[in-house]
Coordinates of C-alpha atoms and ligand atoms in Angstrom, one line a residue:
X87 CA -3.6 233.8 86.4
X88 CA -4.2 237.4 87.4
X89 CA -4.3 238.3 91.2
X90 CA -6.9 239.9 93.1
X91 CA -6.0 242.9 95.3
X92 CA -7.5 242.5 98.8
X93 CA -7.3 245.1 101.4
X94 CA -5.8 243.6 104.4
X95 CA -8.1 243.8 107.5
X96 CA -10.6 245.5 105.4
X97 CA -13.7 244.1 107.0
X98 CA -14.3 246.8 109.4
X99 CA -12.9 249.6 111.4
X100 CA -12.5 249.0 115.2
X101 CA -14.5 251.7 117.0
X102 CA -16.0 252.6 120.2
X103 CA -13.5 250.6 122.2
X104 CA -12.0 252.2 125.2
X105 CA -8.1 252.8 125.3
X106 CA -6.3 250.6 127.8
X107 CA -6.0 252.2 131.2
X108 CA -2.3 252.2 131.0
X109 CA 1.0 254.3 131.5
X110 CA -0.6 256.4 134.3
X111 CA 0.4 257.0 138.0
X112 CA -2.1 255.1 140.0
X113 CA -1.2 257.3 143.1
X114 CA -1.5 260.6 141.5
X115 CA -4.8 259.5 139.8
X116 CA -6.2 258.6 143.2
X117 CA -7.6 261.8 144.8
X118 CA -9.0 259.8 147.8
X119 CA -5.7 257.9 148.6
X120 CA -3.6 261.1 148.0
X121 CA -5.7 262.9 150.6
X122 CA -5.7 260.0 153.0
X123 CA -2.0 260.0 152.7
X124 CA -1.6 263.6 153.6
X125 CA -4.4 263.4 156.5
X126 CA -3.0 260.5 158.2
X127 CA 0.7 261.7 158.7
X128 CA 2.6 260.3 155.5
X129 CA 2.8 263.5 153.5
X130 CA 6.8 263.3 154.0
X131 CA 6.6 260.1 151.9
X132 CA 4.7 261.1 148.9
X133 CA 7.6 260.8 146.5
X134 CA 8.3 257.3 147.4
X135 CA 4.4 256.3 147.1
X136 CA 4.2 258.1 143.9
X137 CA 7.3 256.0 142.6
X138 CA 5.3 252.8 143.3
X139 CA 2.3 254.2 141.6
X140 CA 4.2 255.2 138.6
X141 CA 5.7 251.7 138.4
X142 CA 2.3 250.0 139.1
X143 CA 0.4 252.0 136.3
X144 CA 3.0 251.4 133.9
X145 CA 2.3 249.1 130.9
X146 CA 5.4 247.2 131.6
X147 CA 4.1 246.4 135.2
X148 CA 0.7 245.5 134.0
X149 CA 2.6 243.0 131.5
X150 CA 4.5 241.6 134.2
X151 CA 1.4 241.2 136.4
X152 CA -0.4 239.3 133.6
X153 CA 2.7 237.2 132.8
X154 CA 3.3 236.1 136.4
X155 CA -0.4 234.7 136.6
X156 CA -0.4 233.2 133.2
X157 CA 2.8 231.3 134.2
X158 CA 2.3 230.0 137.7
X159 CA 5.1 228.9 139.8
X160 CA 6.0 225.1 139.4
X161 CA 7.1 223.0 142.2
X162 CA 10.4 220.9 141.8
X163 CA 10.8 218.1 144.4
X164 CA 13.7 216.3 143.2
X165 CA 16.8 217.0 141.0
X166 CA 17.5 214.8 137.9
X167 CA 19.4 212.4 140.0
X168 CA 16.7 211.9 142.4
X169 CA 18.0 214.2 145.4
X170 CA 15.1 216.0 147.0
X171 CA 15.7 219.8 146.2
X172 CA 12.2 221.1 147.3
X173 CA 12.4 224.3 145.4
X174 CA 9.7 226.3 143.5
X175 CA 10.4 227.9 140.0
X176 CA 9.0 231.2 139.3
X177 CA 8.4 233.1 136.1
X178 CA 11.0 235.9 135.6
X179 CA 8.0 238.3 135.9
X180 CA 7.4 237.2 139.3
X181 CA 11.0 237.9 140.1
X182 CA 11.0 241.2 138.5
X183 CA 7.8 242.3 140.5
X184 CA 9.2 241.0 143.7
X185 CA 12.5 242.8 143.0
X186 CA 10.6 246.2 142.7
X187 CA 8.4 245.5 145.7
X188 CA 11.6 244.7 147.8
X189 CA 13.5 247.5 146.4
X190 CA 10.5 249.8 147.4
X191 CA 10.9 248.4 150.9
X192 CA 7.4 247.4 151.0
X193 CA 8.3 244.5 153.3
X194 CA 10.1 246.6 155.7
X195 CA 10.1 250.5 155.5
X196 CA 8.2 251.2 158.8
X197 CA 10.9 249.1 160.8
X198 CA 13.8 250.3 158.8
X199 CA 12.9 254.0 159.1
X200 CA 10.5 254.2 162.1
X201 CA 8.8 257.6 162.3
X202 CA 5.1 259.2 162.6
X203 CA 3.2 258.0 159.4
X204 CA 5.7 255.2 158.6
X205 CA 2.7 252.3 158.6
X206 CA 0.4 254.7 156.4
X207 CA 3.3 255.6 154.2
X208 CA 4.1 251.9 153.5
X209 CA 0.4 251.1 153.5
X210 CA -0.3 253.5 150.6
X211 CA 2.7 252.3 148.8
X212 CA 1.6 248.8 149.0
X213 CA -1.8 249.6 147.9
X214 CA -0.5 251.3 144.7
X215 CA 2.0 248.6 144.0
X216 CA -0.5 245.8 144.4
X217 CA -2.4 247.3 141.6
X218 CA 0.3 245.6 139.2
X219 CA -0.4 242.2 140.8
X220 CA -1.8 241.2 144.0
X221 CA 0.1 237.8 144.4
X222 CA 3.4 239.3 145.3
X223 CA 2.0 241.1 148.2
X224 CA 1.8 237.8 150.1
X225 CA 5.6 237.2 151.0
X226 CA 6.1 241.0 151.1
X227 CA 3.2 241.2 153.7
X228 CA 4.5 238.3 155.6
X229 CA 7.9 239.6 155.8
X230 CA 6.6 243.2 157.0
X231 CA 4.6 241.5 159.6
X232 CA 7.1 239.0 160.9
X233 CA 9.4 241.7 162.5
X234 CA 7.1 242.7 165.7
X235 CA 6.6 238.8 166.5
X236 CA 10.2 237.9 166.0
X237 CA 11.1 240.8 168.4
X238 CA 9.6 238.7 171.1
X239 CA 13.0 236.8 171.0
X240 CA 15.7 239.5 170.8
X241 CA 18.7 237.2 169.9
X242 CA 16.9 235.8 166.9
X243 CA 15.7 239.0 165.8
X244 CA 19.3 240.4 166.0
X245 CA 20.3 237.7 163.5
X246 CA 17.4 237.9 161.1
X247 CA 16.1 241.4 161.1
X248 CA 18.8 242.8 159.2
X249 CA 18.3 240.3 156.6
X250 CA 14.6 241.0 156.3
X251 CA 15.3 244.8 156.4
X252 CA 17.5 244.6 153.3
X253 CA 16.1 246.2 150.0
X254 CA 18.2 243.8 147.6
X255 CA 15.9 241.0 146.4
X256 CA 17.7 237.7 146.5
X257 CA 15.7 234.7 145.3
X258 CA 18.5 232.1 145.7
X259 CA 17.9 228.9 147.8
X260 CA 20.8 229.3 149.8
X261 CA 21.7 229.6 153.4
X262 CA 20.6 233.0 154.7
X263 CA 24.1 234.3 155.8
X264 CA 25.2 233.9 152.1
X265 CA 22.3 236.0 150.8
X266 CA 21.8 239.7 150.2
X267 CA 18.5 239.5 151.9
X268 CA 15.7 237.4 153.3
X269 CA 11.9 236.9 153.1
X270 CA 9.5 235.5 155.8
X271 CA 6.5 233.3 155.7
X272 CA 4.3 231.6 158.4
X273 CA 2.9 228.1 158.9
X274 CA -0.3 227.7 161.2
X275 CA -2.8 225.8 159.2
X276 CA -3.0 222.0 159.4
X277 CA -5.3 219.5 158.0
X278 CA -7.4 218.9 161.0
X279 CA -7.7 222.9 161.6
X280 CA -7.0 226.3 160.4
X281 CA -8.9 228.4 162.6
X282 CA -8.7 226.3 165.5
X283 CA -4.7 226.3 165.6
X284 CA -4.8 224.8 169.1
X285 CA -5.7 221.5 167.6
X286 CA -2.3 221.5 165.6
X287 CA -0.6 218.3 165.9
X288 CA 2.9 219.1 164.6
X289 CA 5.1 218.3 167.5
X290 CA 8.2 220.2 168.7
X291 CA 10.9 218.4 170.8
X292 CA 13.7 220.4 172.6
X293 CA 17.1 219.4 171.5
X294 CA 18.9 220.6 174.5
X295 CA 16.4 221.2 177.3
X296 CA 14.6 223.9 175.4
X297 CA 13.2 227.3 176.4
X298 CA 12.8 230.6 174.8
X299 CA 15.2 231.2 171.9
X300 CA 16.5 227.3 172.2
X301 CA 16.5 224.7 169.4
X302 CA 13.7 222.3 168.9
X303 CA 12.9 219.6 166.2
X304 CA 9.5 219.9 164.6
X305 CA 7.7 216.7 163.1
X306 CA 4.5 217.1 161.3
X307 CA 2.8 219.1 158.4
X308 CA 1.2 222.2 157.3
X309 CA -1.8 222.1 155.2
X310 CA -1.3 225.5 153.8
X311 CA 2.0 227.3 153.9
X312 CA 2.4 230.1 151.2
X313 CA 5.6 231.5 149.6
X314 CA 7.4 228.2 150.7
X315 CA 10.5 229.7 148.9
X316 CA 10.8 232.2 151.8
X317 CA 14.1 231.8 153.9
X318 CA 12.5 231.6 157.3
X319 CA 9.0 231.0 158.6
X320 CA 7.1 231.5 162.0
X321 CA 5.3 228.2 162.6
X322 CA 3.2 226.9 165.4
X323 CA 3.8 223.5 166.9
X324 CA 3.0 221.6 170.2
X325 CA 5.7 221.6 172.7
X326 CA 5.5 220.0 176.2
X327 CA 4.1 223.6 177.5
X328 CA 1.4 223.8 174.7
X329 CA 1.0 225.5 171.3
X330 CA 4.3 227.4 170.9
X331 CA 5.9 229.7 168.1
X332 CA 9.1 228.7 166.5
X333 CA 11.4 230.3 163.9
X334 CA 11.9 227.7 161.2
X335 CA 14.5 228.3 158.4
X336 CA 14.8 226.7 155.2
X337 CA 18.7 225.9 156.0
X338 CA 20.1 225.0 159.2
X339 CA 23.1 227.1 160.7
X340 CA 25.4 224.5 159.7
X341 CA 24.6 225.1 155.9
X342 CA 22.5 222.0 155.4
X343 CA 19.1 221.8 153.9
X344 CA 16.4 221.8 156.8
X345 CA 14.4 218.7 156.9
X346 CA 11.4 220.1 155.2
X347 CA 9.5 218.7 152.2
X348 CA 7.2 220.5 149.7
X349 CA 4.7 218.1 148.9
X350 CA 2.3 219.7 146.5
X351 CA 1.3 223.3 145.4
X352 CA -2.4 224.3 145.7
X353 CA -4.1 224.5 142.5
X354 CA -6.0 227.9 143.7
X355 CA -9.0 229.7 142.3
X356 CA -7.0 232.8 142.1
X357 CA -3.6 234.3 143.5
X358 CA -2.1 232.2 140.8
X359 CA 1.3 233.9 140.6
X360 CA 1.9 233.1 144.3
X361 CA 3.0 229.6 145.4
X362 CA 0.8 228.2 148.3
X363 CA 2.1 224.8 149.4
X364 CA 1.5 221.7 151.5
X365 CA 4.7 220.8 153.5
X366 CA 6.0 218.2 156.0
X367 CA 8.6 218.6 158.6
X368 CA 10.7 215.6 159.5
X369 CA 12.6 216.4 162.7
X370 CA 13.3 219.9 161.3
X371 CA 15.5 222.4 163.2
X372 CA 13.5 225.5 164.7
X373 CA 14.0 228.0 167.4
X374 CA 11.4 228.7 170.1
X375 CA 10.2 232.3 169.9
X376 CA 8.6 233.5 173.2
X377 CA 7.6 231.0 175.9
X378 CA 6.3 227.7 175.3
X379 CA 2.6 227.6 175.3
X380 CA 2.5 231.5 174.2
X381 CA 2.5 230.5 170.5
X382 CA -0.8 232.3 169.7
X383 CA -0.1 235.4 171.6
X384 CA 3.4 235.6 169.9
X385 CA 2.4 235.0 166.3
X386 CA -0.6 237.1 166.7
X387 CA 1.5 240.2 166.3
X388 CA 2.5 238.7 162.8
X389 CA -1.3 238.1 162.0
X390 CA -2.5 241.4 163.0
X391 CA -0.2 243.2 160.5
X392 CA -1.2 240.8 157.8
X393 CA -4.7 241.4 158.6
X394 CA -4.0 245.2 158.0
X395 CA -2.7 244.2 154.7
X396 CA -6.1 242.2 153.9
X397 CA -7.9 245.5 154.5
X398 CA -5.5 247.5 152.4
X399 CA -5.7 244.7 149.7
X400 CA -9.6 244.7 149.7
X401 CA -9.3 248.3 149.3
X402 CA -6.8 248.2 146.5
X403 CA -9.1 245.6 144.7
X404 CA -12.0 248.1 144.8
X405 CA -9.9 251.0 143.5
X406 CA -8.7 248.9 140.6
X407 CA -12.5 247.9 139.7
X408 CA -13.7 251.7 140.0
X409 CA -10.8 253.0 137.9
X410 CA -11.4 250.2 135.3
X411 CA -15.2 250.8 135.3
X412 CA -14.8 254.5 134.9
X413 CA -12.4 254.2 132.1
X414 CA -14.6 252.0 130.2
X415 CA -17.7 253.9 130.9
X416 CA -16.1 257.3 129.8
X417 CA -15.1 255.7 126.5
X418 CA -17.9 253.6 125.5
X419 CA -20.9 254.9 123.7
X420 CA -24.4 253.0 123.7
X421 CA -27.4 254.4 121.9
X422 CA -25.4 257.5 121.0
X423 CA -24.3 258.4 124.4
X424 CA -21.3 257.7 126.6
X425 CA -22.2 255.1 129.3
X426 CA -20.8 257.6 131.9
X427 CA -23.5 259.9 130.9
X428 CA -26.4 257.4 131.2
X429 CA -28.2 257.8 134.4
X430 CA -28.5 254.2 135.4
X431 CA -24.8 253.7 134.9
X432 CA -23.8 256.7 136.8
X433 CA -25.7 255.3 139.6
X434 CA -23.8 251.8 139.4
X435 CA -20.3 253.8 138.9
X436 CA -21.2 256.3 141.7
X437 CA -22.1 253.5 144.2
X438 CA -18.8 251.4 143.5
X439 CA -16.8 254.7 144.0
X440 CA -18.6 255.3 147.2
X441 CA -17.7 251.8 148.3
X442 CA -14.1 252.2 147.3
X443 CA -13.6 255.5 149.0
X444 CA -15.1 254.4 152.3
X445 CA -12.5 251.1 152.0
X446 CA -9.3 253.3 151.4
X447 CA -10.1 256.0 153.8
X448 CA -10.8 253.4 156.7
X449 CA -7.8 251.2 155.4
X450 CA -5.5 254.4 156.0
X451 CA -7.0 255.4 159.0
X452 CA -6.3 251.9 160.4
X453 CA -2.7 252.2 159.3
X454 CA -2.4 255.3 161.3
X455 CA -3.6 253.5 164.2
X456 CA -0.7 251.1 164.0
X457 CA 1.8 254.1 163.8
X458 CA 0.2 255.5 167.0
X459 CA -0.1 252.5 168.8
X460 CA 3.5 251.4 168.0
X461 CA 4.5 254.8 169.5
X462 CA 2.8 253.9 172.8
X463 CA -0.6 255.6 172.2
X464 CA -3.1 253.4 174.4
X465 CA -6.2 255.0 172.7
X466 CA -5.0 254.1 169.2
X467 CA -4.2 250.6 170.6
X468 CA -7.7 250.3 171.9
X469 CA -9.2 251.6 168.5
X470 CA -6.9 249.3 166.3
X471 CA -8.1 246.4 168.5
X472 CA -11.6 246.6 167.5
X473 CA -11.4 248.5 164.1
X474 CA -8.9 246.0 162.5
X475 CA -11.2 243.1 162.9
X476 CA -14.4 245.1 161.8
X477 CA -12.7 246.3 158.6
X478 CA -11.0 243.1 157.9
X479 CA -14.5 241.5 157.9
X480 CA -16.3 244.2 156.0
X481 CA -13.8 245.4 153.4
X482 CA -12.8 242.0 152.3
X483 CA -16.4 241.1 152.2
X484 CA -17.5 243.9 150.0
X485 CA -14.5 243.3 147.8
X486 CA -16.0 240.2 146.4
X487 CA -19.3 241.8 145.3
X488 CA -17.6 244.9 144.2
X489 CA -15.2 243.2 141.8
X490 CA -18.2 241.2 140.2
X491 CA -20.2 244.6 139.6
X492 CA -17.0 246.4 138.4
X493 CA -16.4 243.5 136.0
X494 CA -20.1 244.1 134.6
X495 CA -19.5 247.8 133.8
X496 CA -17.0 246.5 131.2
X497 CA -19.7 244.2 129.5
X498 CA -18.5 241.2 127.6
X499 CA -15.0 242.7 127.7
X500 CA -14.9 242.5 131.4
X501 CA -15.3 238.7 131.4
X502 CA -12.3 238.3 129.1
X503 CA -8.9 237.5 130.6
X504 CA -7.2 240.2 128.8
X505 CA -9.2 242.9 130.5
X506 CA -7.7 241.8 134.1
X507 CA -11.0 241.8 135.4
X508 CA -11.2 238.1 135.8
X509 CA -8.1 238.2 137.6
X510 CA -9.3 240.8 140.0
X511 CA -12.7 238.7 140.6
X512 CA -10.6 235.6 141.3
X513 CA -8.5 237.2 143.6
X514 CA -11.1 239.1 145.6
X515 CA -12.3 236.3 148.1
X516 CA -8.9 235.6 149.3
X517 CA -8.3 238.4 151.7
X518 CA -11.4 237.5 153.5
X519 CA -10.4 233.8 154.0
X520 CA -6.8 233.9 155.1
X521 CA -5.5 235.5 158.4
X522 CA -9.0 234.7 160.0
X523 CA -12.0 234.0 157.8
X524 CA -15.2 236.3 157.9
X525 CA -16.8 234.7 161.0
X526 CA -13.6 234.5 162.8
X527 CA -13.2 238.4 162.7
X528 CA -16.9 238.7 163.8
X529 CA -16.1 236.5 166.9
X530 CA -13.0 238.4 167.4
X531 CA -14.8 241.6 167.6
X532 CA -17.2 240.1 170.2
X533 CA -14.2 238.7 172.3
X534 CA -12.7 242.1 172.2
X535 CA -15.8 243.9 173.5
X536 CA -16.0 241.4 176.4
X537 CA -12.1 241.4 177.2
X538 CA -11.5 245.2 176.5
X539 CA -14.4 247.4 177.0
X540 CA -12.0 250.3 176.6
X541 CA -11.5 249.1 173.0
X542 CA -15.0 249.4 172.4
X543 CA -15.1 253.0 174.0
X544 CA -12.2 253.8 171.8
X545 CA -14.1 252.7 168.8
X546 CA -17.4 254.6 169.5
X547 CA -15.3 257.7 170.3
X548 CA -14.0 257.6 166.6
X549 CA -17.6 257.2 165.5
X550 CA -18.7 259.9 167.6
X551 CA -16.5 262.4 165.9
X552 CA -18.5 262.2 162.9
X553 CA -21.9 261.5 164.5
X554 CA -21.7 265.1 165.6
X555 CA -21.8 266.3 162.3
X556 CA -24.7 264.3 160.6
X557 CA -27.9 263.3 162.3
X558 CA -28.2 260.2 160.2
X559 CA -25.2 258.6 161.7
X560 CA -26.0 259.9 165.1
X561 CA -29.3 257.9 165.1
X562 CA -27.4 254.9 163.5
X563 CA -24.8 254.8 166.2
X564 CA -27.3 255.3 169.0
X565 CA -29.4 252.3 167.8
X566 CA -26.1 250.1 167.4
X567 CA -24.9 251.1 170.9
X568 CA -28.3 250.2 172.3
X569 CA -28.0 246.7 170.4
X570 CA -24.8 246.0 172.3
X571 CA -24.4 243.5 173.6
X572 CA -28.2 243.0 173.7
X573 CA -29.4 239.2 174.3
X574 CA -26.4 237.4 175.1
X575 CA -27.9 234.3 174.2
X576 CA -28.1 235.3 170.4
X577 CA -24.9 237.5 170.5
X578 CA -23.0 234.8 168.4
X579 CA -25.7 234.3 165.7
X580 CA -26.0 238.1 165.4
X581 CA -22.4 238.8 165.3
X582 CA -22.2 239.6 161.4
X583 CA -25.1 241.9 161.6
X584 CA -23.5 243.7 164.6
X585 CA -19.9 243.8 163.0
X586 CA -21.5 245.2 159.5
X587 CA -23.1 248.0 161.3
X588 CA -20.0 248.8 163.2
X589 CA -18.1 249.0 159.9
X590 CA -20.8 251.2 158.5
X591 CA -20.7 253.3 161.2
X592 CA -16.9 253.8 161.3
X593 CA -16.9 254.3 157.4
X594 CA -19.7 256.9 157.7
X595 CA -17.8 258.7 160.6
X596 CA -14.5 258.9 158.4
X597 CA -16.4 260.0 155.3
X598 CA -18.6 262.7 157.0
X599 CA -15.4 264.1 158.1
X600 CA -12.9 263.6 155.4
X601 CA -14.6 262.3 152.4
X602 CA -16.2 264.1 149.5
X603 CA -19.3 265.9 150.8
X604 CA -21.5 264.2 147.9
X605 CA -20.0 260.7 148.5
X606 CA -20.6 261.1 152.4
X607 CA -24.2 262.2 151.7
X608 CA -24.9 259.1 149.5
X609 CA -23.2 256.8 152.0
X610 CA -25.2 257.9 154.8
X611 CA -28.4 257.9 152.7
X612 CA -28.0 254.5 151.4
X613 CA -26.0 252.4 154.0
X614 CA -27.4 254.0 157.1
X615 CA -30.8 255.3 156.3
X616 CA -31.8 252.4 154.0
X617 CA -32.4 254.4 150.9
X618 CA -30.9 251.7 148.9
X619 CA -31.5 248.3 147.2
X620 CA -29.8 245.1 147.4
X621 CA -27.4 245.5 144.5
X622 CA -24.8 248.4 143.6
X623 CA -26.5 251.1 141.5
X624 CA -29.5 251.8 143.7
X625 CA -28.3 255.0 145.3
X626 CA -31.0 257.5 145.8
X627 CA -31.9 259.4 142.4
X628 CA -31.1 262.9 143.9
X629 CA -27.4 261.8 144.5
X630 CA -24.7 264.1 142.9
X631 CA -23.6 261.0 140.6
X632 CA -21.4 263.5 138.4
X633 CA -19.4 264.9 141.2
X634 CA -18.8 261.4 142.8
X635 CA -17.6 259.8 139.4
X636 CA -15.3 262.9 138.6
X637 CA -13.5 262.6 141.9
X638 CA -12.7 259.1 141.1
X639 CA -11.9 259.3 137.4
X640 CA -8.4 257.5 137.0
X641 CA -7.3 259.7 134.0
X642 CA -8.8 262.7 132.2
Ligands
LIG944 C1 -4.6 230.9 149.1 C2 -4.3 230.4 150.6 C3 -3.0 230.7 151.1 C4 -3.0 230.4 152.3 N1 -1.8 230.6 153.1 C5 -1.6 230.2 154.3 C6 -0.3 230.4 154.9 O1 0.9 230.8 154.3 N2 -0.2 229.8 156.4 C7 -1.1 229.5 156.9 O2 -0.9 229.2 158.1 N3 -2.4 229.3 156.4 C8 -2.6 229.9 155.0 N4 -3.9 229.6 154.7 C9 -4.9 229.1 155.3 C10 -5.9 229.9 155.8 O3 -5.4 230.8 157.0 C11 -7.0 229.0 156.4 O4 -7.6 228.6 155.3 C12 -8.2 229.8 157.1 O5 -7.6 230.4 158.3 C13 -9.3 229.0 157.4 O6 -9.1 228.0 158.0 P1 -9.4 226.5 157.3 O7 -9.3 226.5 156.1 O8 -8.9 225.4 158.4 O9 -11.0 226.6 157.8 P2 -11.9 226.3 158.9 O10 -11.0 226.7 160.3 O11 -12.4 225.1 159.0 O12 -13.2 227.3 158.8 C14 -14.0 227.0 157.9 C15 -15.1 228.3 158.0 O13 -15.6 228.2 159.2 C16 -15.8 229.5 159.8 N5 -15.5 229.3 161.3 C17 -14.5 228.9 161.9 N6 -14.7 229.0 163.2 C18 -16.1 229.3 163.4 C19 -17.0 229.6 164.4 N7 -16.6 229.3 165.7 N8 -18.2 229.9 164.3 C20 -18.5 230.1 163.1 N9 -17.8 230.0 162.0 C21 -16.6 229.4 162.2 C22 -14.7 230.0 159.5 O14 -14.9 231.7 159.1 C23 -14.6 229.5 157.9 O15 -15.5 230.3 156.9 C24 -4.0 229.9 153.4 C25 -5.4 229.8 152.6 C26 -5.4 230.1 151.2 C27 -6.8 230.1 150.6

């Protein structure tokens, strides 16, 4: 029988589909981030940050990020003979990403090489690296953050800090002295209370009289404990003196598995590459960090640094969304014209870009406050006290709607897993929840205003620097100032409104001074003067859309 020749794949030509945004340096392509790094004192680190950016933008890193999410960690409670092992198995992609993050010292560089701009440099590199995959940022961020809290107990810090500062990733589940490096996590949240950690029921019993640095036994549980494969954790538990902070290692000093059980891994909305667990402590050995009863005061040093990373993480998500949206719109034609040329799409892209620029500039300004505060600058300490909570609230909140709108710019492709946008979208609410959820940040701002009036002064001093250059900001800041504290009866119910306005005033002040002129103008017109709608894409028609989009274009 004669065969009929059929052309393979001859039904149609694939056309009008954008090229993947791949194999580019996410740092070099981000003008806003480059300027912020130079301005905030980390220009000396540009080669290192750029190396992280080169890696994160590579097709290989993007593949690793996707694989680590498609193959989430698996809990292994027992070996085949029935012995408890309490380990988590990760896909090789996770380990490769972790190895690169640790090699780039994203978990430790400012402590290993303290110098002006060190937290800015690390923050910018963290922003670049997280564009490959956000989940690995969790143990990296917790290890970075544990150091200042651990230093409360110098002898524990002397033992553990060198392990946390190592740049050789070692995933082995083995006693820390036998490993090339160690990673840290934290355990605060219990079933009956996450925000209210003072309600913790996990008990700590002194083994030999107790006291700072002494051994205790922990009995109880944690309802959320991420990255349980880490080598040590700061954990809150009730001692006789009240809620206290403990260093809890996975292995005891005599080389035994600590009495700690992994009960379950959480089945999470997003952040799927990362393991978050429920755990139990059964007379587990732990060492007191700081005084009994000073647990919250001690662990807050760790929490504050992870809150900085939440701000950096929120800004990172927005940058990814903007880069993907502009890339798509620049290569996709509708009705014979590229989307990026269509007036309404330009408005959406520019509005997303403005939000992203404000988030990045704010995040790196905050990182500089960390550098300065650690160097003893009291004004910076005061500024950071309020600005951290203000930006954690606002940037993380905006990241969620931002991801949804950026996704829509890709049309149907944006709703499809391969685009990476669903992963971005699922990840987006997390930074707002952990390390103190939205309301908690707002209440923290109120607390700081009452307890540290100098912090409020430092915050408004920063706002004022921009207000002198823009009458819209000047009017907005004056009105905001007059509202504070206002009616004390209603201040708690008004906290979100107040903090939102504080965030807008701070971001505007930074944009007016350091941002692009068109971006700053559109930000002030929309966010401060109300010439704006409820959704993204509602900037005033006279906005210089082309200039704003051009500035945020990831690749030519
Ligand atoms: C993926 C993931 C990983 C996590 N990893 C860890 C971890 O490693 N270690 C750890 O300790 N925890 C971890 N958490 C827990 C997280 O920090 C808590 O979920 C968070 O702090 C909120 O606590 P909660 O869940 O108990 O909620 P609740 O404290 O019950 O709060 C519920 C809501 O009420 C609001 N709220 C609280 N107090 C007030 C108030 N006074 N007024 C108004 N509103 C209020 C909060 O903002 C929140 O929106 C993780 C959570 C997630 C989702």
